[in-house]
Amino acid sequence: MRRSHRNALDRTLVVVCRCLGAAAVLVCLAALTPLPNYLVRSLQAEARLGPADAIVVLGSGIEPDGALSPGSLYRVTQGIKLYKARLAPLIVFSGPAFGGPAAEAEVAAQLARDLGVPSEQILTETGARTTREEAARIARRLEPRAVRRILLVTDSEHLTRAMALFERAGLEVLPAPADSVSPATEGPEARLELLRRLSQELMARLYYRLAGYL
Amino acid sequence: MEQLLFFVCLAVTSLAGYWLGRRALGFGHVSLAAVLGSALECLGASVIFLVANVLLGTLTALAVRTLTSHFVGLYVFSDAILLPLSLVQGLAFWSWRERARVH
């Protein structure tokens, strides 16, 4: 490469890096303000609880030793709470094994049984690996049971995308958020985590739109 | 009030670093503004590495999903460890550039 081209490339790199560096500093400073909370709130679906035909708890991950991940535990607990409040007669747990000793849905179902939910009121979906697959497979499983309206349990920022997919699959959806990091959190580290989850969800929405899933 | 403590700690350690550099180590002849600019550039280079890592990881996972029967989750590439590792990449790259310019 000629020297003049090399110098021009270097100057451009310096300008781009300075701008991105300044942006990174601003993101870190934003963690000391309520900005991440506002951003998450603007993207999340508000809870709308009411009677439904089934409660659907989406998967969030399982540890290699077969324990539910913290996010999964929040969702499962919310699902059981809604069942105990008699908002629906059926509860569906989703989540595969991802190569581990047990499927997330089976571990969640066992926890529900231990907490008093009858086995015949529990359905497990262990084959779906993405939100899109969860919507398609669960809707197919619920069709013979004449389930029309569901309470959908997942993280609040994930709910909007998940609701759209379940509605596309023909179900009426009531959002029931379960957050492992509260959107009202005030700690800088938790706010950075909110920003990370926000970017992750925005990228997922972009991907789903580009792929034509939404 | 508790958040003010962050700024106090940052200010105290920054002043201590400034004192160490200027008085004890004799860095006083180098412009502080230029050094801060360089630090910002280094951080920016790390952001470029971070974005590149996430994009490459996502595209690879999608390619593996499409071309084989193996499933790779996209959430693997939102792991927090990517941040410090990308920072190291950016730091190494920018130090390399700075040294190359000196020679």
PDB file of N, CA, C and O in Angstrom, chain A residues 61-112:
ATOM      1  N   GLY A  61     -32.438 -21.460  30.056  1.00  0.00           N
ATOM      2  CA  GLY A  61     -31.126 -22.096  30.191  1.00  0.00           C
ATOM      3  C   GLY A  61     -31.034 -22.976  31.416  1.00  0.00           C
ATOM      4  O   GLY A  61     -31.756 -22.799  32.390  1.00  0.00           O
ATOM      5  N   ILE A  62     -30.117 -23.945  31.307  1.00  0.00           N
ATOM      6  CA  ILE A  62     -29.897 -24.890  32.399  1.00  0.00           C
ATOM      7  C   ILE A  62     -28.393 -25.034  32.590  1.00  0.00           C
ATOM      8  O   ILE A  62     -27.627 -24.973  31.631  1.00  0.00           O
ATOM      9  N   GLU A  63     -27.969 -25.192  33.859  1.00  0.00           N
ATOM     10  CA  GLU A  63     -26.537 -25.320  34.158  1.00  0.00           C
ATOM     11  C   GLU A  63     -26.059 -26.730  33.788  1.00  0.00           C
ATOM     12  O   GLU A  63     -26.874 -27.660  33.714  1.00  0.00           O
ATOM     13  N   PRO A  64     -24.739 -26.900  33.592  1.00  0.00           N
ATOM     14  CA  PRO A  64     -24.225 -28.226  33.210  1.00  0.00           C
ATOM     15  C   PRO A  64     -24.533 -29.319  34.248  1.00  0.00           C
ATOM     16  O   PRO A  64     -24.586 -30.504  33.911  1.00  0.00           O
ATOM     17  N   ASP A  65     -24.738 -28.924  35.517  1.00  0.00           N
ATOM     18  CA  ASP A  65     -25.043 -29.935  36.543  1.00  0.00           C
ATOM     19  C   ASP A  65     -26.535 -30.237  36.634  1.00  0.00           C
ATOM     20  O   ASP A  65     -26.977 -30.969  37.519  1.00  0.00           O
ATOM     21  N   GLY A  66     -27.335 -29.662  35.730  1.00  0.00           N
ATOM     22  CA  GLY A  66     -28.764 -29.968  35.702  1.00  0.00           C
ATOM     23  C   GLY A  66     -29.617 -29.036  36.550  1.00  0.00           C
ATOM     24  O   GLY A  66     -30.822 -29.271  36.689  1.00  0.00           O
ATOM     25  N   ALA A  67     -29.023 -27.996  37.129  1.00  0.00           N
ATOM     26  CA  ALA A  67     -29.809 -27.016  37.914  1.00  0.00           C
ATOM     27  C   ALA A  67     -30.341 -25.938  36.974  1.00  0.00           C
ATOM     28  O   ALA A  67     -29.696 -25.605  35.980  1.00  0.00           O
ATOM     29  N   LEU A  68     -31.509 -25.402  37.306  1.00  0.00           N
ATOM     30  CA  LEU A  68     -32.066 -24.321  36.487  1.00  0.00           C
ATOM     31  C   LEU A  68     -31.199 -23.076  36.617  1.00  0.00           C
ATOM     32  O   LEU A  68     -30.696 -22.782  37.704  1.00  0.00           O
ATOM     33  N   SER A  69     -31.030 -22.333  35.513  1.00  0.00           N
ATOM     34  CA  SER A  69     -30.268 -21.076  35.576  1.00  0.00           C
ATOM     35  C   SER A  69     -31.092 -20.074  36.396  1.00  0.00           C
ATOM     36  O   SER A  69     -32.312 -20.242  36.524  1.00  0.00           O
ATOM     37  N   PRO A  70     -30.446 -19.021  36.954  1.00  0.00           N
ATOM     38  CA  PRO A  70     -31.218 -18.036  37.739  1.00  0.00           C
ATOM     39  C   PRO A  70     -32.401 -17.463  36.958  1.00  0.00           C
ATOM     40  O   PRO A  70     -33.502 -17.333  37.486  1.00  0.00           O
ATOM     41  N   GLY A  71     -32.181 -17.140  35.683  1.00  0.00           N
ATOM     42  CA  GLY A  71     -33.263 -16.583  34.858  1.00  0.00           C
ATOM     43  C   GLY A  71     -34.411 -17.566  34.724  1.00  0.00           C
ATOM     44  O   GLY A  71     -35.590 -17.195  34.811  1.00  0.00           O
ATOM     45  N   SER A  72     -34.075 -18.838  34.543  1.00  0.00           N
ATOM     46  CA  SER A  72     -35.087 -19.879  34.393  1.00  0.00           C
ATOM     47  C   SER A  72     -35.897 -20.027  35.689  1.00  0.00           C
ATOM     48  O   SER A  72     -37.118 -20.166  35.666  1.00  0.00           O
ATOM     49  N   LEU A  73     -35.176 -19.963  36.809  1.00  0.00           N
ATOM     50  CA  LEU A  73     -35.839 -20.114  38.112  1.00  0.00           C
ATOM     51  C   LEU A  73     -36.869 -18.998  38.349  1.00  0.00           C
ATOM     52  O   LEU A  73     -37.960 -19.253  38.862  1.00  0.00           O
ATOM     53  N   TYR A  74     -36.527 -17.771  37.941  1.00  0.00           N
ATOM     54  CA  TYR A  74     -37.477 -16.662  38.075  1.00  0.00           C
ATOM     55  C   TYR A  74     -38.738 -16.942  37.254  1.00  0.00           C
ATOM     56  O   TYR A  74     -39.855 -16.713  37.709  1.00  0.00           O
ATOM     57  N   ARG A  75     -38.535 -17.421  36.022  1.00  0.00           N
ATOM     58  CA  ARG A  75     -39.683 -17.679  35.141  1.00  0.00           C
ATOM     59  C   ARG A  75     -40.551 -18.811  35.695  1.00  0.00           C
ATOM     60  O   ARG A  75     -41.775 -18.715  35.699  1.00  0.00           O
ATOM     61  N   VAL A  76     -39.894 -19.900  36.127  1.00  0.00           N
ATOM     62  CA  VAL A  76     -40.644 -21.057  36.637  1.00  0.00           C
ATOM     63  C   VAL A  76     -41.447 -20.656  37.880  1.00  0.00           C
ATOM     64  O   VAL A  76     -42.621 -21.012  38.019  1.00  0.00           O
ATOM     65  N   THR A  77     -40.807 -19.880  38.755  1.00  0.00           N
ATOM     66  CA  THR A  77     -41.494 -19.432  39.978  1.00  0.00           C
ATOM     67  C   THR A  77     -42.722 -18.595  39.612  1.00  0.00           C
ATOM     68  O   THR A  77     -43.803 -18.769  40.199  1.00  0.00           O
ATOM     69  N   GLN A  78     -42.565 -17.691  38.647  1.00  0.00           N
ATOM     70  CA  GLN A  78     -43.690 -16.854  38.213  1.00  0.00           C
ATOM     71  C   GLN A  78     -44.821 -17.731  37.644  1.00  0.00           C
ATOM     72  O   GLN A  78     -45.992 -17.512  37.942  1.00  0.00           O
ATOM     73  N   GLY A  79     -44.435 -18.740  36.842  1.00  0.00           N
ATOM     74  CA  GLY A  79     -45.428 -19.642  36.260  1.00  0.00           C
ATOM     75  C   GLY A  79     -46.214 -20.376  37.338  1.00  0.00           C
ATOM     76  O   GLY A  79     -47.451 -20.458  37.285  1.00  0.00           O
ATOM     77  N   ILE A  80     -45.496 -20.884  38.343  1.00  0.00           N
ATOM     78  CA  ILE A  80     -46.160 -21.619  39.429  1.00  0.00           C
ATOM     79  C   ILE A  80     -47.068 -20.677  40.229  1.00  0.00           C
ATOM     80  O   ILE A  80     -48.187 -21.036  40.612  1.00  0.00           O
ATOM     81  N   LYS A  81     -46.587 -19.437  40.458  1.00  0.00           N
ATOM     82  CA  LYS A  81     -47.404 -18.444  41.183  1.00  0.00           C
ATOM     83  C   LYS A  81     -48.724 -18.186  40.440  1.00  0.00           C
ATOM     84  O   LYS A  81     -49.799 -18.130  41.047  1.00  0.00           O
ATOM     85  N   LEU A  82     -48.639 -18.059  39.121  1.00  0.00           N
ATOM     86  CA  LEU A  82     -49.852 -17.797  38.322  1.00  0.00           C
ATOM     87  C   LEU A  82     -50.791 -19.002  38.387  1.00  0.00           C
ATOM     88  O   LEU A  82     -52.012 -18.855  38.456  1.00  0.00           O
ATOM     89  N   TYR A  83     -50.204 -20.223  38.364  1.00  0.00           N
ATOM     90  CA  TYR A  83     -51.035 -21.433  38.458  1.00  0.00           C
ATOM     91  C   TYR A  83     -51.731 -21.483  39.820  1.00  0.00           C
ATOM     92  O   TYR A  83     -52.924 -21.770  39.919  1.00  0.00           O
ATOM     93  N   LYS A  84     -50.949 -21.185  40.871  1.00  0.00           N
ATOM     94  CA  LYS A  84     -51.515 -21.222  42.233  1.00  0.00           C
ATOM     95  C   LYS A  84     -52.591 -20.141  42.408  1.00  0.00           C
ATOM     96  O   LYS A  84     -53.473 -20.286  43.240  1.00  0.00           O
ATOM     97  N   ALA A  85     -52.488 -19.058  41.635  1.00  0.00           N
ATOM     98  CA  ALA A  85     -53.518 -18.008  41.691  1.00  0.00           C
ATOM     99  C   ALA A  85     -54.735 -18.409  40.859  1.00  0.00           C
ATOM    100  O   ALA A  85     -55.651 -17.589  40.681  1.00  0.00           O
ATOM    101  N   ARG A  86     -54.727 -19.624  40.324  1.00  0.00           N
ATOM    102  CA  ARG A  86     -55.838 -20.207  39.541  1.00  0.00           C
ATOM    103  C   ARG A  86     -56.164 -19.391  38.289  1.00  0.00           C
ATOM    104  O   ARG A  86     -57.329 -19.266  37.912  1.00  0.00           O
ATOM    105  N   LEU A  87     -55.115 -18.846  37.659  1.00  0.00           N
ATOM    106  CA  LEU A  87     -55.360 -18.075  36.445  1.00  0.00           C
ATOM    107  C   LEU A  87     -55.459 -18.972  35.211  1.00  0.00           C
ATOM    108  O   LEU A  87     -55.962 -18.538  34.166  1.00  0.00           O
ATOM    109  N   ALA A  88     -54.967 -20.208  35.313  1.00  0.00           N
ATOM    110  CA  ALA A  88     -55.082 -21.161  34.201  1.00  0.00           C
ATOM    111  C   ALA A  88     -54.959 -22.586  34.749  1.00  0.00           C
ATOM    112  O   ALA A  88     -54.265 -22.803  35.749  1.00  0.00           O
ATOM    113  N   PRO A  89     -55.624 -23.554  34.082  1.00  0.00           N
ATOM    114  CA  PRO A  89     -55.601 -24.928  34.606  1.00  0.00           C
ATOM    115  C   PRO A  89     -54.419 -25.771  34.104  1.00  0.00           C
ATOM    116  O   PRO A  89     -54.256 -26.913  34.522  1.00  0.00           O
ATOM    117  N   LEU A  90     -53.616 -25.203  33.203  1.00  0.00           N
ATOM    118  CA  LEU A  90     -52.523 -25.975  32.597  1.00  0.00           C
ATOM    119  C   LEU A  90     -51.257 -25.130  32.577  1.00  0.00           C
ATOM    120  O   LEU A  90     -51.321 -23.922  32.334  1.00  0.00           O
ATOM    121  N   ILE A  91     -50.103 -25.775  32.832  1.00  0.00           N
ATOM    122  CA  ILE A  91     -48.846 -25.027  32.787  1.00  0.00           C
ATOM    123  C   ILE A  91     -47.864 -25.768  31.863  1.00  0.00           C
ATOM    124  O   ILE A  91     -47.699 -26.979  31.971  1.00  0.00           O
ATOM    125  N   VAL A  92     -47.287 -25.008  30.939  1.00  0.00           N
ATOM    126  CA  VAL A  92     -46.361 -25.588  29.956  1.00  0.00           C
ATOM    127  C   VAL A  92     -44.956 -25.067  30.241  1.00  0.00           C
ATOM    128  O   VAL A  92     -44.753 -23.856  30.329  1.00  0.00           O
ATOM    129  N   PHE A  93     -44.002 -26.006  30.387  1.00  0.00           N
ATOM    130  CA  PHE A  93     -42.604 -25.610  30.563  1.00  0.00           C
ATOM    131  C   PHE A  93     -41.838 -25.962  29.301  1.00  0.00           C
ATOM    132  O   PHE A  93     -42.025 -27.037  28.732  1.00  0.00           O
ATOM    133  N   SER A  94     -40.944 -25.038  28.893  1.00  0.00           N
ATOM    134  CA  SER A  94     -40.171 -25.267  27.677  1.00  0.00           C
ATOM    135  C   SER A  94     -38.681 -25.196  27.998  1.00  0.00           C
ATOM    136  O   SER A  94     -38.269 -24.493  28.927  1.00  0.00           O
ATOM    137  N   GLY A  95     -37.883 -25.901  27.213  1.00  0.00           N
ATOM    138  CA  GLY A  95     -36.422 -25.841  27.385  1.00  0.00           C
ATOM    139  C   GLY A  95     -35.775 -27.188  27.142  1.00  0.00           C
ATOM    140  O   GLY A  95     -36.152 -28.168  27.783  1.00  0.00           O
ATOM    141  N   PRO A  96     -34.798 -27.253  26.225  1.00  0.00           N
ATOM    142  CA  PRO A  96     -34.121 -28.518  25.948  1.00  0.00           C
ATOM    143  C   PRO A  96     -32.978 -28.794  26.927  1.00  0.00           C
ATOM    144  O   PRO A  96     -32.754 -28.009  27.868  1.00  0.00           O
ATOM    145  N   ALA A  97     -32.244 -29.889  26.695  1.00  0.00           N
ATOM    146  CA  ALA A  97     -31.145 -30.260  27.590  1.00  0.00           C
ATOM    147  C   ALA A  97     -29.844 -29.568  27.186  1.00  0.00           C
ATOM    148  O   ALA A  97     -28.968 -29.382  28.012  1.00  0.00           O
ATOM    149  N   PHE A  98     -29.699 -29.169  25.910  1.00  0.00           N
ATOM    150  CA  PHE A  98     -28.465 -28.581  25.394  1.00  0.00           C
ATOM    151  C   PHE A  98     -27.241 -29.417  25.761  1.00  0.00           C
ATOM    152  O   PHE A  98     -26.213 -28.885  26.194  1.00  0.00           O
ATOM    153  N   GLY A  99     -27.358 -30.729  25.654  1.00  0.00           N
ATOM    154  CA  GLY A  99     -26.221 -31.612  25.906  1.00  0.00           C
ATOM    155  C   GLY A  99     -25.996 -31.940  27.377  1.00  0.00           C
ATOM    156  O   GLY A  99     -25.095 -32.696  27.717  1.00  0.00           O
ATOM    157  N   GLY A 100     -26.792 -31.379  28.278  1.00  0.00           N
ATOM    158  CA  GLY A 100     -26.654 -31.627  29.716  1.00  0.00           C
ATOM    159  C   GLY A 100     -27.371 -32.902  30.127  1.00  0.00           C
ATOM    160  O   GLY A 100     -27.925 -33.616  29.290  1.00  0.00           O
ATOM    161  N   PRO A 101     -27.368 -33.184  31.441  1.00  0.00           N
ATOM    162  CA  PRO A 101     -27.977 -34.435  31.915  1.00  0.00           C
ATOM    163  C   PRO A 101     -29.509 -34.441  31.866  1.00  0.00           C
ATOM    164  O   PRO A 101     -30.124 -35.499  31.830  1.00  0.00           O
ATOM    165  N   ALA A 102     -30.146 -33.265  31.886  1.00  0.00           N
ATOM    166  CA  ALA A 102     -31.617 -33.227  31.899  1.00  0.00           C
ATOM    167  C   ALA A 102     -32.114 -32.031  31.116  1.00  0.00           C
ATOM    168  O   ALA A 102     -31.427 -31.010  31.016  1.00  0.00           O
ATOM    169  N   ALA A 103     -33.325 -32.159  30.566  1.00  0.00           N
ATOM    170  CA  ALA A 103     -33.922 -31.034  29.841  1.00  0.00           C
ATOM    171  C   ALA A 103     -34.428 -30.007  30.844  1.00  0.00           C
ATOM    172  O   ALA A 103     -34.960 -30.365  31.908  1.00  0.00           O
ATOM    173  N   GLU A 104     -34.286 -28.721  30.503  1.00  0.00           N
ATOM    174  CA  GLU A 104     -34.733 -27.633  31.379  1.00  0.00           C
ATOM    175  C   GLU A 104     -36.222 -27.788  31.715  1.00  0.00           C
ATOM    176  O   GLU A 104     -36.628 -27.620  32.872  1.00  0.00           O
ATOM    177  N   ALA A 105     -37.016 -28.131  30.699  1.00  0.00           N
ATOM    178  CA  ALA A 105     -38.470 -28.254  30.910  1.00  0.00           C
ATOM    179  C   ALA A 105     -38.786 -29.347  31.931  1.00  0.00           C
ATOM    180  O   ALA A 105     -39.688 -29.189  32.764  1.00  0.00           O
ATOM    181  N   GLU A 106     -38.028 -30.451  31.878  1.00  0.00           N
ATOM    182  CA  GLU A 106     -38.283 -31.561  32.817  1.00  0.00           C
ATOM    183  C   GLU A 106     -37.905 -31.160  34.246  1.00  0.00           C
ATOM    184  O   GLU A 106     -38.606 -31.510  35.192  1.00  0.00           O
ATOM    185  N   VAL A 107     -36.794 -30.435  34.385  1.00  0.00           N
ATOM    186  CA  VAL A 107     -36.364 -29.990  35.722  1.00  0.00           C
ATOM    187  C   VAL A 107     -37.400 -29.009  36.288  1.00  0.00           C
ATOM    188  O   VAL A 107     -37.779 -29.079  37.462  1.00  0.00           O
ATOM    189  N   ALA A 108     -37.887 -28.109  35.417  1.00  0.00           N
ATOM    190  CA  ALA A 108     -38.904 -27.132  35.851  1.00  0.00           C
ATOM    191  C   ALA A 108     -40.188 -27.851  36.253  1.00  0.00           C
ATOM    192  O   ALA A 108     -40.809 -27.515  37.275  1.00  0.00           O
ATOM    193  N   ALA A 109     -40.564 -28.875  35.472  1.00  0.00           N
ATOM    194  CA  ALA A 109     -41.793 -29.630  35.768  1.00  0.00           C
ATOM    195  C   ALA A 109     -41.665 -30.353  37.115  1.00  0.00           C
ATOM    196  O   ALA A 109     -42.619 -30.395  37.902  1.00  0.00           O
ATOM    197  N   GLN A 110     -40.468 -30.894  37.382  1.00  0.00           N
ATOM    198  CA  GLN A 110     -40.254 -31.586  38.660  1.00  0.00           C
ATOM    199  C   GLN A 110     -40.392 -30.610  39.828  1.00  0.00           C
ATOM    200  O   GLN A 110     -41.016 -30.925  40.845  1.00  0.00           O
ATOM    201  N   LEU A 111     -39.844 -29.389  39.642  1.00  0.00           N
ATOM    202  CA  LEU A 111     -39.955 -28.362  40.686  1.00  0.00           C
ATOM    203  C   LEU A 111     -41.436 -28.010  40.919  1.00  0.00           C
ATOM    204  O   LEU A 111     -41.881 -27.882  42.066  1.00  0.00           O
ATOM    205  N   ALA A 112     -42.181 -27.892  39.824  1.00  0.00           N
ATOM    206  CA  ALA A 112     -43.616 -27.565  39.941  1.00  0.00           C
ATOM    207  C   ALA A 112     -44.352 -28.682  40.691  1.00  0.00           C
ATOM    208  O   ALA A 112     -45.193 -28.408  41.556  1.00  0.00           O
TER     209      ALA A 112
END
